[in-house]
Amino acid sequence: MKHLKLSIISFIVLLLLVVSCGDNDGQYRSWEVYLGDYGSNSYSELDQINRDNVDQLEISWIYNSGDQRDAGSQSNAIIVDEVMFLTTPGIKVAALNASTGEHLWTFDPFEGETPVAVNRGVMYWESGSDKRIYHTAGSNLYALNAETGALISEFGSDGIVDLREGLDRDPAQLSVRQTSPGVVYKNLLIMGSATGESAGAAPGHIRAYNTRSGEIEWAFRTIPFPGEFGYETWDPAAWQMAGSANNWGGMSLDMDREMVFIPTGSAAPDMYTPGTRGEGEHLFGNSVLALNANTGERIWHYQTLRHDLWDYDLPAPPNLVTIEKDGEQIDAVAQITKQGLIFVLDRDTGEPLFPVEERPVPASDIEGEEAWPTQPFPVKPEPFTRQYITEDDLTDISPEAREYALKRFREVRYEGLYTPLGEKETLAFPGTRGGAEWGGASFDPETNILYINATEYGTTSALRKVEVPPENEENVLVQGQNFYRTHCASCHSIPGSQAPSNFPSLEDAKDRFSKAQIVDIMETGRSQMPNFPYLTRDEKEAIADYLFHVEKDGEINVPEVQAVQGEVTYSHTRDFAYRPFVDQDGYPATKPPWGTMNAINLNTGDRVWRVPLGEFEELTEKGIPITGTPNMGGSIVTAGGLVFIGAAHDEKFRAFDKETGEILWEYQLPAVGYATPSTYEIDGKQYIVIAATGGSRTGIRKSDAFIVFSLPSDN
């Protein structure tokens, strides 16, 4: 009997091991979390769709959400128990039968009100029969019953947690959202946040919420308090004044190590630090953080950029990879950047696995601004965008375009990567929308190749001194002008200057809105625009008054107000929105390619291939080789030998041969697929889904379509 018991126990142990190994082996066969797996690798072992048959792909079904809007959807759908969960352009959560598209339920957090910001997906958690979807919209985190879409009343307050709480500042004065999903670890929901970028922005604490109750279990301060590690890298008052240094692009999780890897962005206010951020490196901005997932304790950090003056946030979760170096298998973290750099770090220590050089960079010419004198540059892997341009690198698609680009290039200050902004218009290349973005990179664990889509064009911006008049009723329009320049011009430009490219101009705001509507939008936010809780009602009304009195040349049309004198102080702010560095027709002012798909071997750090991503057909018809286009969204790579990606401005969904970069299939979407696709299998059939909703920026076609592809049934 004793031996029988031992045999049974041994059999059970063996069975558990087999099941466990099976789960590990199958981690890339499902798509139950954002970007496919907790390592953010966007890889699938599915190979039913492959090089030989991808040209036979057809539409399996389409879901039209009925709520298209300017912001579009950037949702990376997850699939759990044959149910697809996605977020719509209106920030609703939709649950669909993943094989047929049958609508199961919808949750609308705004209930007919104007949706705010964008959303890239949801999080799933289960414990026994308790199955939940976690969703962020506006300043709220929602817990939903995964089977019905109903709010879970025991979570937070009737199913809702206010993301403004728990940040050590007055919640009523904060604007906090989250655009990318966090990660679920055991009974913890680990979250970052999307904050503002100007004065008064919320700090970017990383917080872990209890999945059942919504209570905060731990928090890590990315802007350290007195006595905490890194405090001395800021102005002594920064812990009370500075904001952001936040994680808005998502994070990655190593379950076995019980570690979460979190990329952060720059501190706020952007571009200018005296009086708020001060001198120093500004830990933990622009860093990869490795935290104990149970406690939030810092294990290590690696700062990829010190004292950020360029808005070079780390835009996407790091890939958790295993690479081979000197015959040894090493677990690593691969972090891509907007600058076109890749930092490959030891997963246990944070030490770089390829050499990183400290190189001198230009100094700031703004009084009181102390740009950090050196920055880290990885020697390998190879950058996936150009790092320096000269006049030889300017566009040559036509003599007129080249002449225009030369004129613009000679007008701006440019001393290479990390040229600090000054009062003279300054070129950043790659720009803040260049290099990699939130779509992240996909990684093939069979070949150790990383696939990255990149945008290659520059942006320009500048700083200017702004007079701040004494507070009195006579100066209200001048005050409104200054408030506008400080809080609004970074996106909408100053009336009378070059119109913004990514956001609407407000030169004609008085023709489109009432003063009350302008104030209301600043109170509540709209689309991608946050609200401004740190501005008083009077300050918001001053901005509205200014917009109703400003002329198209930028002058206020009440001369006596301009003549009011008084003591003034000076501060700096952006004079106009980021301007794209483009030719007279709006094409990038550098030589193509302007958008690329890149394959990089992480074992060696060498580029395997690079091809244009996207096409301007009107240029191709003129005989210009395919240039690539700006792009946003990410790729997935599969065992079928394919890399799938939308992202490109030309609204096509493509499949590349992952070995060569050859395009094997493409499909014309109804609008740009500014989203990372997902792939999954049901009853032996492989599907691929992408949000083809466009939007995200002004002038982009909109749709409400989520399109699912598969092979013909007889295949």
XYZ file of C-alpha atoms in Angstrom:
715
model
C 0.000 0.000 0.000
C 2.841 2.369 0.870
C 4.463 1.769 -2.516
C 1.100 2.270 -4.224
C 0.667 5.630 -2.507
C 4.170 6.639 -3.546
C 3.438 5.583 -7.117
C 0.249 7.630 -7.171
C 2.047 10.625 -5.719
C 4.855 10.221 -8.246
C 2.333 10.015 -11.060
C 0.567 13.172 -9.873
C 3.882 15.037 -9.599
C 4.836 13.897 -13.100
C 1.442 14.939 -14.434
C 1.788 18.354 -12.840
C 5.243 18.754 -14.352
C 3.931 17.807 -17.785
C 1.045 20.266 -17.471
C 3.428 22.947 -16.234
C 5.846 22.341 -19.097
C 2.953 22.324 -21.512
C 1.834 25.721 -20.241
C 5.331 27.135 -20.713
C 5.647 25.611 -24.157
C 2.268 27.051 -25.108
C 2.810 30.550 -23.794
C 3.019 31.853 -27.347
C -0.093 30.073 -28.646
C -2.624 32.344 -26.939
C -3.145 36.115 -26.802
C -4.578 36.662 -23.328
C -2.542 39.739 -22.402
C -1.533 42.980 -24.073
C 1.076 42.316 -26.801
C 0.574 38.573 -26.502
C 2.641 37.630 -23.458
C 3.975 39.190 -20.277
C 7.359 39.659 -21.957
C 5.706 42.034 -24.499
C 7.173 40.087 -27.407
C 4.164 40.074 -29.773
C 5.184 36.598 -30.947
C 2.988 33.626 -31.829
C 3.866 29.958 -32.319
C 0.871 29.593 -34.621
C 1.896 28.721 -38.172
C -1.280 27.747 -39.986
C -0.971 31.061 -41.787
C 2.506 31.040 -43.307
C 4.705 32.192 -46.169
C 3.141 29.710 -48.579
C -0.507 30.651 -48.060
C -0.633 34.169 -46.620
C -1.657 35.522 -50.030
C -4.921 33.581 -49.609
C -6.011 35.463 -46.474
C -9.594 36.687 -46.540
C -11.921 38.501 -44.176
C -13.498 36.153 -41.660
C -15.668 38.781 -39.975
C -15.818 42.514 -39.193
C -17.023 44.206 -36.041
C -18.286 47.768 -36.440
C -18.425 49.425 -33.038
C -20.617 52.327 -34.132
C -18.559 54.983 -32.352
C -15.855 56.242 -34.700
C -14.134 59.448 -33.591
C -10.999 61.491 -34.242
C -8.849 59.637 -31.717
C -9.543 56.199 -33.204
C -8.765 52.963 -31.376
C -5.254 51.691 -30.707
C -6.573 48.516 -29.124
C -4.553 45.321 -29.082
C -7.361 42.806 -28.566
C -7.015 39.957 -26.073
C -8.724 36.589 -26.451
C -9.700 34.506 -23.408
C -11.816 31.324 -23.543
C -12.806 32.095 -27.143
C -14.015 35.594 -26.215
C -12.351 38.668 -27.690
C -12.097 41.785 -25.537
C -11.241 45.079 -27.216
C -11.652 48.811 -26.720
C -13.466 50.922 -29.289
C -12.772 54.466 -30.532
C -15.295 55.648 -27.942
C -13.270 53.899 -25.161
C -16.010 51.311 -24.682
C -15.128 47.703 -23.871
C -16.663 45.193 -26.276
C -16.801 41.416 -25.752
C -17.219 39.342 -28.910
C -17.321 35.702 -29.896
C -13.793 35.393 -31.288
C -14.706 32.913 -34.037
C -17.901 34.547 -35.329
C -17.799 38.194 -34.191
C -21.119 37.845 -32.382
C -21.541 40.738 -29.966
C -21.799 39.581 -26.342
C -21.754 42.812 -24.317
C -20.493 46.396 -24.245
C -19.464 48.589 -21.338
C -19.563 52.353 -21.879
C -17.731 54.299 -19.146
C -18.872 57.653 -20.525
C -22.561 56.822 -21.032
C -23.096 59.169 -23.935
C -20.645 61.850 -22.781
C -17.617 62.860 -24.854
C -14.899 60.176 -24.567
C -11.477 61.281 -23.403
C -8.028 60.208 -24.703
C -7.228 56.839 -26.290
C -6.972 53.289 -24.998
C -4.779 50.376 -26.105
C -6.507 47.477 -24.412
C -7.720 45.811 -21.246
C -6.399 43.428 -18.569
C -7.867 40.062 -17.545
C -7.757 38.331 -14.139
C -9.458 35.257 -12.780
C -9.648 33.294 -9.562
C -11.918 30.295 -9.760
C -15.277 31.470 -11.072
C -14.397 35.138 -10.463
C -13.364 36.433 -13.895
C -12.704 40.128 -14.407
C -11.772 42.683 -17.033
C -9.933 45.835 -15.896
C -10.361 48.927 -18.026
C -9.180 52.538 -17.795
C -11.128 55.487 -19.147
C -10.777 59.107 -18.152
C -9.383 59.195 -14.617
C -11.055 55.942 -13.611
C -10.059 52.292 -13.382
C -13.026 49.935 -13.792
C -13.464 46.285 -12.779
C -15.982 44.418 -14.944
C -17.504 40.958 -14.832
C -15.868 39.272 -17.832
C -19.022 37.315 -18.635
C -21.564 40.151 -18.422
C -19.710 43.476 -18.502
C -21.310 44.534 -15.222
C -19.282 46.512 -12.686
C -17.826 44.519 -9.770
C -19.251 46.382 -6.779
C -16.637 45.185 -4.256
C -13.826 46.792 -6.279
C -13.146 50.385 -5.227
C -16.356 52.357 -5.021
C -19.028 50.360 -6.869
C -16.481 48.991 -9.328
C -14.474 52.173 -9.853
C -11.092 53.411 -8.563
C -10.064 57.037 -9.053
C -6.541 57.050 -10.523
C -5.919 60.528 -9.108
C -5.928 59.122 -5.584
C -2.724 57.966 -3.919
C -0.294 60.364 -5.594
C 0.592 62.433 -2.510
C -1.064 65.543 -3.947
C -4.556 67.002 -4.031
C -6.504 64.697 -6.406
C -8.795 67.530 -7.450
C -5.792 69.355 -8.933
C -4.539 66.401 -10.988
C -5.172 65.037 -14.479
C -4.378 61.307 -14.556
C -5.269 58.630 -17.102
C -3.763 55.446 -18.422
C -3.660 54.694 -22.134
C -1.746 51.371 -22.120
C -2.723 48.385 -19.977
C -0.753 47.493 -16.874
C 0.045 43.917 -15.886
C -1.717 41.439 -13.633
C 0.555 39.634 -11.195
C -1.045 37.209 -8.740
C -3.666 39.376 -6.978
C -2.039 42.649 -7.961
C -2.849 44.979 -10.819
C 0.348 46.980 -11.491
C -0.373 50.271 -13.224
C 1.391 53.263 -14.703
C -0.338 56.498 -15.724
C -0.659 59.124 -18.438
C -0.165 62.593 -16.996
C 0.151 66.115 -18.362
C 3.367 67.568 -19.760
C 3.212 71.123 -18.463
C 3.488 72.773 -15.072
C 1.111 71.235 -12.545
C 1.255 67.728 -14.032
C 0.697 64.790 -11.702
C 3.694 62.706 -10.585
C 4.125 59.337 -12.272
C 3.981 56.953 -9.287
C 3.821 53.257 -10.174
C 1.007 51.673 -8.172
C -0.145 48.128 -7.484
C -3.862 47.693 -6.779
C -5.487 44.700 -5.116
C -7.399 42.896 -7.866
C -10.350 42.198 -5.561
C -10.728 45.382 -3.523
C -8.981 48.050 -5.587
C -6.908 49.130 -2.587
C -3.350 50.322 -3.296
C -0.959 47.626 -2.039
C 2.274 49.421 -2.892
C 3.557 52.475 -4.732
C 6.934 53.414 -6.185
C 7.655 57.128 -6.504
C 9.397 57.987 -9.765
C 10.099 61.487 -8.419
C 11.768 60.595 -5.107
C 10.827 62.134 -1.778
C 13.438 63.500 0.655
C 15.548 60.620 1.969
C 14.690 58.322 -0.940
C 17.229 57.064 -3.482
C 17.583 59.566 -6.322
C 16.215 62.594 -4.435
C 19.513 64.440 -4.860
C 19.200 64.259 -8.678
C 16.418 66.893 -8.629
C 15.724 70.372 -7.380
C 15.070 70.031 -3.618
C 11.423 71.033 -4.149
C 10.813 68.830 -7.201
C 9.017 66.149 -5.181
C 6.310 68.738 -4.559
C 6.397 70.597 -7.897
C 7.604 68.417 -10.760
C 5.321 65.939 -12.518
C 5.260 62.956 -14.855
C 8.365 60.699 -15.071
C 5.522 58.290 -15.704
C 4.889 54.974 -17.400
C 2.324 55.465 -20.153
C 3.581 52.927 -22.702
C 3.020 49.690 -20.777
C 5.282 47.322 -18.860
C 6.603 43.754 -18.891
C 6.554 41.022 -16.260
C 8.874 38.114 -15.444
C 6.670 35.721 -13.443
C 9.528 33.422 -12.427
C 11.722 36.225 -11.116
C 8.710 38.061 -9.675
C 10.001 41.232 -11.324
C 8.188 43.926 -13.287
C 10.089 46.021 -15.850
C 8.789 49.543 -16.318
C 9.919 52.190 -18.848
C 9.331 55.815 -17.868
C 9.063 59.115 -19.659
C 10.438 62.577 -19.084
C 9.502 64.749 -16.135
C 7.154 67.712 -16.502
C 7.191 70.447 -17.444
C 8.761 69.435 -20.740
C 11.637 71.315 -22.319
C 12.480 73.677 -19.461
C 13.519 72.783 -15.916
C 14.592 75.781 -13.761
C 12.229 76.378 -10.851
C 10.549 72.983 -11.177
C 12.933 70.159 -11.982
C 16.262 71.925 -11.435
C 19.709 70.592 -12.235
C 20.642 66.918 -12.118
C 19.916 63.621 -13.848
C 16.245 63.439 -12.777
C 15.896 59.856 -11.621
C 13.704 57.974 -12.380
C 12.701 59.763 -15.551
C 13.614 58.122 -18.894
C 14.613 54.924 -17.102
C 13.995 51.203 -17.202
C 12.899 50.266 -13.694
C 13.158 46.715 -12.392
C 10.891 46.373 -9.353
C 9.945 43.529 -7.055
C 6.425 42.787 -8.255
C 5.302 41.801 -4.751
C 6.490 44.921 -2.928
C 7.460 47.620 -5.443
C 11.013 47.631 -4.097
C 13.626 48.825 -6.616
C 15.963 46.025 -7.688
C 17.823 48.022 -10.335
C 17.346 50.865 -12.759
C 19.014 52.000 -15.954
C 18.608 55.577 -17.155
C 18.673 55.840 -20.937
C 18.574 59.665 -21.004
C 19.495 62.175 -18.320
C 17.731 65.483 -17.714
C 15.391 65.091 -20.671
C 14.794 68.356 -22.550
C 13.323 66.753 -25.695
C 10.250 64.741 -24.613
C 12.064 61.500 -25.469
C 9.859 59.294 -23.290
C 10.550 55.577 -23.346
C 7.516 54.793 -25.494
C 6.885 51.055 -25.192
C 7.314 48.101 -22.847
C 10.726 46.435 -22.966
C 10.982 43.043 -24.629
C 11.996 40.273 -22.225
C 14.339 38.199 -24.360
C 16.928 35.449 -24.101
C 19.974 35.952 -26.290
C 23.212 34.099 -26.923
C 26.542 35.763 -26.190
C 29.861 33.952 -26.163
C 28.053 30.628 -26.204
C 25.981 31.492 -23.136
C 22.216 31.959 -22.941
C 21.452 35.230 -21.131
C 18.054 36.521 -20.059
C 17.853 40.167 -21.014
C 15.676 43.245 -21.321
C 15.644 45.032 -24.703
C 14.370 48.613 -24.542
C 13.701 50.576 -27.727
C 13.622 54.392 -27.793
C 12.250 57.313 -29.776
C 15.850 58.182 -30.649
C 16.264 54.936 -32.599
C 18.489 53.290 -29.960
C 18.220 49.861 -28.336
C 19.502 49.194 -24.832
C 20.031 45.485 -24.099
C 20.378 44.924 -20.349
C 21.020 41.907 -18.159
C 17.651 40.999 -16.671
C 19.025 40.330 -13.189
C 21.415 43.274 -12.817
C 20.541 45.920 -15.410
C 24.105 45.900 -16.735
C 24.387 46.540 -20.509
C 25.219 43.434 -22.534
C 26.751 45.513 -25.323
C 29.141 48.450 -24.811
C 27.528 51.812 -24.056
C 29.562 54.993 -24.591
C 29.153 58.270 -22.731
C 29.413 60.953 -25.409
C 29.418 64.739 -24.999
C 26.285 66.514 -26.221
C 25.535 70.226 -26.859
C 24.994 72.649 -23.997
C 21.840 74.722 -23.520
C 21.903 78.429 -24.342
C 18.935 79.185 -22.057
C 19.806 81.083 -18.893
C 19.519 78.831 -15.851
C 19.187 75.606 -17.849
C 21.827 72.970 -17.142
C 21.680 70.336 -19.862
C 23.468 67.157 -18.854
C 26.911 67.218 -20.534
C 26.975 63.585 -21.732
C 24.448 60.944 -22.753
C 24.655 57.142 -23.136
C 24.953 55.742 -26.683
C 24.870 51.955 -27.215
C 27.611 50.846 -29.599
C 25.446 47.825 -30.402
C 22.755 47.005 -31.407
C 22.886 49.244 -34.429
C 20.549 52.264 -34.286
C 17.402 51.727 -36.329
C 17.137 55.392 -37.394
C 19.669 57.923 -38.604
C 21.390 59.620 -35.689
C 22.832 62.671 -37.443
C 21.955 64.526 -40.619
C 23.787 67.052 -42.796
C 22.744 68.991 -45.879
C 23.622 65.895 -47.904
C 20.847 64.040 -46.075
C 18.100 66.488 -47.077
C 15.374 65.469 -49.486
C 16.042 65.132 -53.187
C 12.602 64.046 -54.400
C 12.502 67.267 -56.470
C 14.689 70.348 -56.934
C 11.967 72.482 -55.336
C 11.738 70.231 -52.289
C 15.506 70.234 -51.848
C 15.730 74.026 -52.114
C 12.961 74.438 -49.533
C 14.554 71.893 -47.172
C 17.965 73.580 -47.436
C 16.432 76.917 -46.546
C 14.655 75.458 -43.506
C 17.740 73.527 -42.375
C 19.866 76.672 -42.475
C 17.285 78.575 -40.421
C 17.302 76.246 -37.422
C 19.794 75.349 -34.736
C 20.996 71.770 -35.093
C 24.071 70.221 -33.536
C 23.050 66.591 -33.729
C 21.088 64.410 -31.343
C 20.261 66.120 -28.024
C 20.547 69.690 -29.267
C 18.724 71.549 -26.452
C 15.850 73.839 -27.323
C 16.624 77.526 -27.304
C 14.969 80.772 -28.301
C 16.060 80.035 -31.862
C 13.995 77.366 -33.603
C 15.705 74.043 -32.893
C 15.629 70.806 -34.899
C 15.292 67.444 -33.192
C 16.105 64.428 -35.364
C 14.606 61.923 -34.882
C 11.720 64.049 -33.660
C 9.427 63.246 -30.773
C 7.264 61.235 -33.186
C 10.308 59.652 -34.759
C 12.129 56.436 -33.990
C 10.012 53.880 -32.144
C 6.604 54.557 -30.648
C 4.088 52.884 -28.354
C 3.502 49.926 -30.698
C 6.820 48.540 -29.492
C 8.924 45.790 -31.047
C 8.164 42.144 -31.755
C 10.718 39.452 -30.930
C 11.178 35.963 -32.344
C 12.554 33.680 -29.585
C 13.502 31.031 -32.155
C 15.928 33.318 -33.998
C 16.530 36.106 -31.429
C 15.623 38.719 -34.010
C 13.846 41.927 -32.968
C 11.455 43.592 -35.423
C 10.894 47.351 -35.113
C 8.909 49.798 -37.202
C 10.338 53.306 -37.182
C 9.484 56.806 -38.363
C 12.304 58.976 -39.675
C 11.606 62.655 -39.682
C 12.419 65.613 -37.524
C 10.462 68.184 -35.565
C 11.306 71.737 -34.640
C 10.300 73.859 -31.668
C 11.551 76.807 -29.656
C 11.353 78.575 -26.320
C 10.549 82.202 -25.687
C 10.378 84.632 -22.832
C 6.876 85.484 -21.755
C 5.971 88.567 -19.775
C 3.779 87.822 -16.786
C 1.913 91.038 -15.927
C 0.620 91.845 -12.465
C -2.792 90.391 -11.677
C -5.457 93.009 -12.231
C -8.619 93.210 -14.237
C -7.124 95.412 -16.972
C -4.549 92.778 -17.882
C -6.917 89.812 -18.183
C -6.349 89.323 -21.939
C -2.578 89.510 -21.617
C -2.812 87.024 -18.770
C -4.995 84.791 -20.941
C -2.398 85.021 -23.717
C 0.345 83.928 -21.346
C -1.723 81.114 -19.867
C -2.460 79.960 -23.433
C 1.208 80.014 -24.395
C 2.144 78.057 -21.293
C -0.583 75.417 -21.371
C -2.040 75.274 -24.896
C 0.529 76.385 -27.506
C 2.567 73.193 -27.205
C -0.183 71.392 -29.140
C -2.262 74.053 -30.879
C 0.412 76.643 -31.764
C 0.119 80.371 -31.216
C -2.321 82.165 -33.528
C -0.294 83.902 -36.195
C 2.445 81.249 -36.252
C 2.643 78.151 -38.439
C -0.422 75.969 -37.994
C 0.077 72.736 -36.040
C 0.199 69.471 -37.963
C -1.130 67.004 -35.392
C -3.777 69.013 -33.555
C -6.366 71.599 -34.630
C -5.466 75.263 -34.788
C -7.458 77.504 -32.463
C -7.207 80.633 -34.606
C -10.923 80.282 -35.399
C -11.983 78.992 -31.979
C -14.443 81.852 -31.531
C -16.212 80.724 -34.724
C -16.580 77.148 -33.495
C -17.146 77.445 -29.767
C -18.694 79.720 -27.190
C -16.530 80.928 -24.307
C -18.436 78.590 -22.012
C -17.675 75.626 -24.294
C -13.953 76.442 -24.319
C -13.908 76.576 -20.527
C -15.926 73.344 -20.331
C -13.440 71.513 -22.586
C -10.590 72.633 -20.334
C -12.597 71.434 -17.342
C -13.362 67.944 -18.690
C -10.912 67.252 -21.508
C -11.781 66.040 -24.982
C -10.383 63.337 -27.247
C -6.608 63.285 -26.563
C -6.664 66.626 -24.757
C -6.448 66.321 -20.962
C -8.356 68.486 -18.558
C -6.530 71.204 -16.622
C -7.556 70.846 -12.979
C -4.559 72.867 -11.790
C -5.838 75.983 -13.615
C -8.403 78.043 -11.746
C -11.743 78.875 -13.287
C -10.583 82.469 -13.729
C -7.445 81.316 -15.569
C -9.490 79.126 -17.923
C -11.868 82.000 -18.579
C -8.867 84.252 -19.293
C -7.721 81.777 -21.973
C -11.206 81.778 -23.496
C -11.273 85.598 -23.455
C -7.890 85.663 -25.191
C -9.086 83.299 -27.943
C -12.088 85.542 -28.528
C -9.925 88.651 -28.958
C -6.823 87.354 -30.738
C -6.408 88.135 -34.431
C -4.995 85.729 -36.997
C -1.696 87.599 -36.891
C -1.467 86.765 -33.185
C -2.139 90.276 -31.914
C -4.818 91.025 -29.328
C -7.378 93.363 -30.896
C -7.821 95.582 -27.817
C -4.872 98.060 -28.053
C -5.391 99.612 -24.623
C -4.843 96.231 -23.009
C -1.536 95.846 -24.779
C -0.433 99.211 -23.378
C -0.981 98.303 -19.729
C 2.336 98.383 -17.895
C 3.498 96.860 -14.647
C 6.281 94.866 -13.091
C 6.951 91.676 -14.969
C 8.821 88.464 -14.449
C 9.995 86.101 -17.134
C 9.533 82.417 -17.752
C 10.018 80.179 -20.750
C 7.470 78.231 -22.685
C 7.149 76.669 -26.109
C 6.373 79.347 -28.676
C 4.592 76.970 -31.011
C 3.677 73.343 -31.400
C 6.160 70.807 -32.581
C 6.498 71.558 -36.263
C 7.313 68.650 -38.513
C 10.495 69.214 -40.487
C 8.910 68.975 -43.930
C 9.171 70.342 -47.450
C 6.748 72.768 -49.083
C 4.299 69.951 -49.847
C 4.346 68.440 -46.375
C 6.661 65.488 -47.070
C 9.582 64.915 -44.664
C 12.500 67.214 -45.498
C 15.107 64.453 -45.291
C 15.928 61.837 -47.889
C 13.772 58.710 -47.774
C 13.122 56.286 -46.238
C 10.673 58.092 -43.960
C 9.205 54.939 -42.461
C 10.941 51.589 -42.129
C 10.582 48.021 -40.927
C 13.795 46.747 -39.320
C 15.086 43.327 -38.293
C 17.958 43.280 -35.790
C 19.826 40.238 -34.496
C 20.100 40.650 -30.728
C 22.802 37.988 -30.465
C 25.204 40.106 -32.500
C 23.580 43.540 -32.474
C 23.699 43.643 -36.280
C 20.903 44.659 -38.615
C 19.542 41.754 -40.678
C 17.403 43.800 -43.030
C 15.668 47.130 -43.398
C 12.859 47.972 -45.840
C 10.474 50.900 -46.376
C 7.147 50.678 -44.529
C 4.318 52.454 -46.301
C 3.995 54.257 -49.597
C 2.936 57.624 -50.966
C 1.406 56.384 -54.209
C 1.433 59.854 -55.762
C 5.225 59.901 -55.411
C 5.638 56.345 -56.691
C 3.628 57.310 -59.785
C 6.194 60.058 -60.433
C 8.953 57.448 -60.548
C 10.256 58.050 -57.022
C 11.233 54.781 -55.318
C 8.955 53.782 -52.417
C 9.735 56.172 -49.571
C 7.976 54.669 -46.562
C 5.597 56.804 -44.493
C 5.295 57.950 -40.885
C 3.746 55.134 -38.874
C 2.260 54.360 -35.461
C 1.306 50.968 -34.092
C 3.283 47.760 -33.750
C 4.053 44.447 -35.407
C 3.627 40.792 -34.534
C 5.916 37.965 -35.662
C 4.827 34.351 -36.089
C 6.284 30.885 -36.445
C 4.748 30.891 -39.915
C 7.647 33.049 -41.044
C 5.668 36.296 -41.108
C 5.688 39.798 -39.652
C 2.246 41.458 -39.698
C 1.828 45.218 -39.319
C -0.591 48.027 -40.171
C 0.697 51.347 -38.784
C 1.630 53.036 -42.091
C -0.078 56.200 -43.249
C -1.204 54.550 -46.513
C -3.847 52.492 -44.630
C -2.509 49.082 -45.671
C -2.141 45.939 -43.580
C 0.947 43.975 -44.608
C 2.691 40.664 -44.101
C 6.489 40.640 -44.499
C 8.720 37.605 -44.879
C 10.514 37.693 -41.541
C 13.754 36.386 -43.056
C 14.061 38.802 -45.972
C 11.671 41.740 -45.453
C 9.849 40.975 -48.704
C 6.160 41.964 -48.725
C 4.133 38.777 -49.251
C 0.602 40.175 -48.773
C -1.154 43.467 -48.262
C -4.732 44.562 -47.749
C -6.266 48.039 -48.100
C -7.960 48.907 -44.814
C -10.878 51.368 -44.508
C -8.657 53.548 -42.296
C -5.152 53.397 -40.848
C -4.455 50.495 -38.520
C -2.845 52.552 -35.755
C -2.818 49.492 -33.519
C -0.867 46.297 -32.925
C -2.654 43.234 -34.359
C -3.373 40.039 -32.415
C -3.445 36.427 -33.565
C -5.174 33.426 -31.996
C -6.523 29.954 -32.684
C -9.980 28.451 -32.179
C -10.843 24.875 -33.123
C -7.646 24.560 -35.117
C -8.230 27.727 -37.156
C -5.857 30.708 -36.924
C -7.193 34.266 -36.984
C -5.570 37.714 -37.127
C -7.369 40.862 -35.960
C -6.483 44.544 -36.298
C -8.258 47.752 -35.292
C -8.623 49.670 -38.564
C -10.146 52.829 -37.119
C -7.685 55.514 -38.211
C -7.941 58.725 -36.243
C -5.310 59.564 -33.640
C -4.456 62.838 -35.360
C -6.342 65.493 -37.287
C -6.721 64.957 -41.009
C -6.678 61.146 -40.734
C -9.642 59.175 -42.068
C -11.815 57.568 -39.384
C -13.576 54.201 -39.158
C -15.120 51.958 -36.502
C -13.973 48.656 -38.026
C -12.150 45.781 -36.355
C -11.244 43.327 -39.104
C -10.507 39.633 -38.573
C -8.673 37.616 -41.235
C -8.264 33.867 -41.732
C -7.577 31.365 -44.491
C -10.450 29.988 -46.589
C -12.289 27.127 -44.891
C -11.128 24.591 -47.489
C -7.479 25.457 -46.884
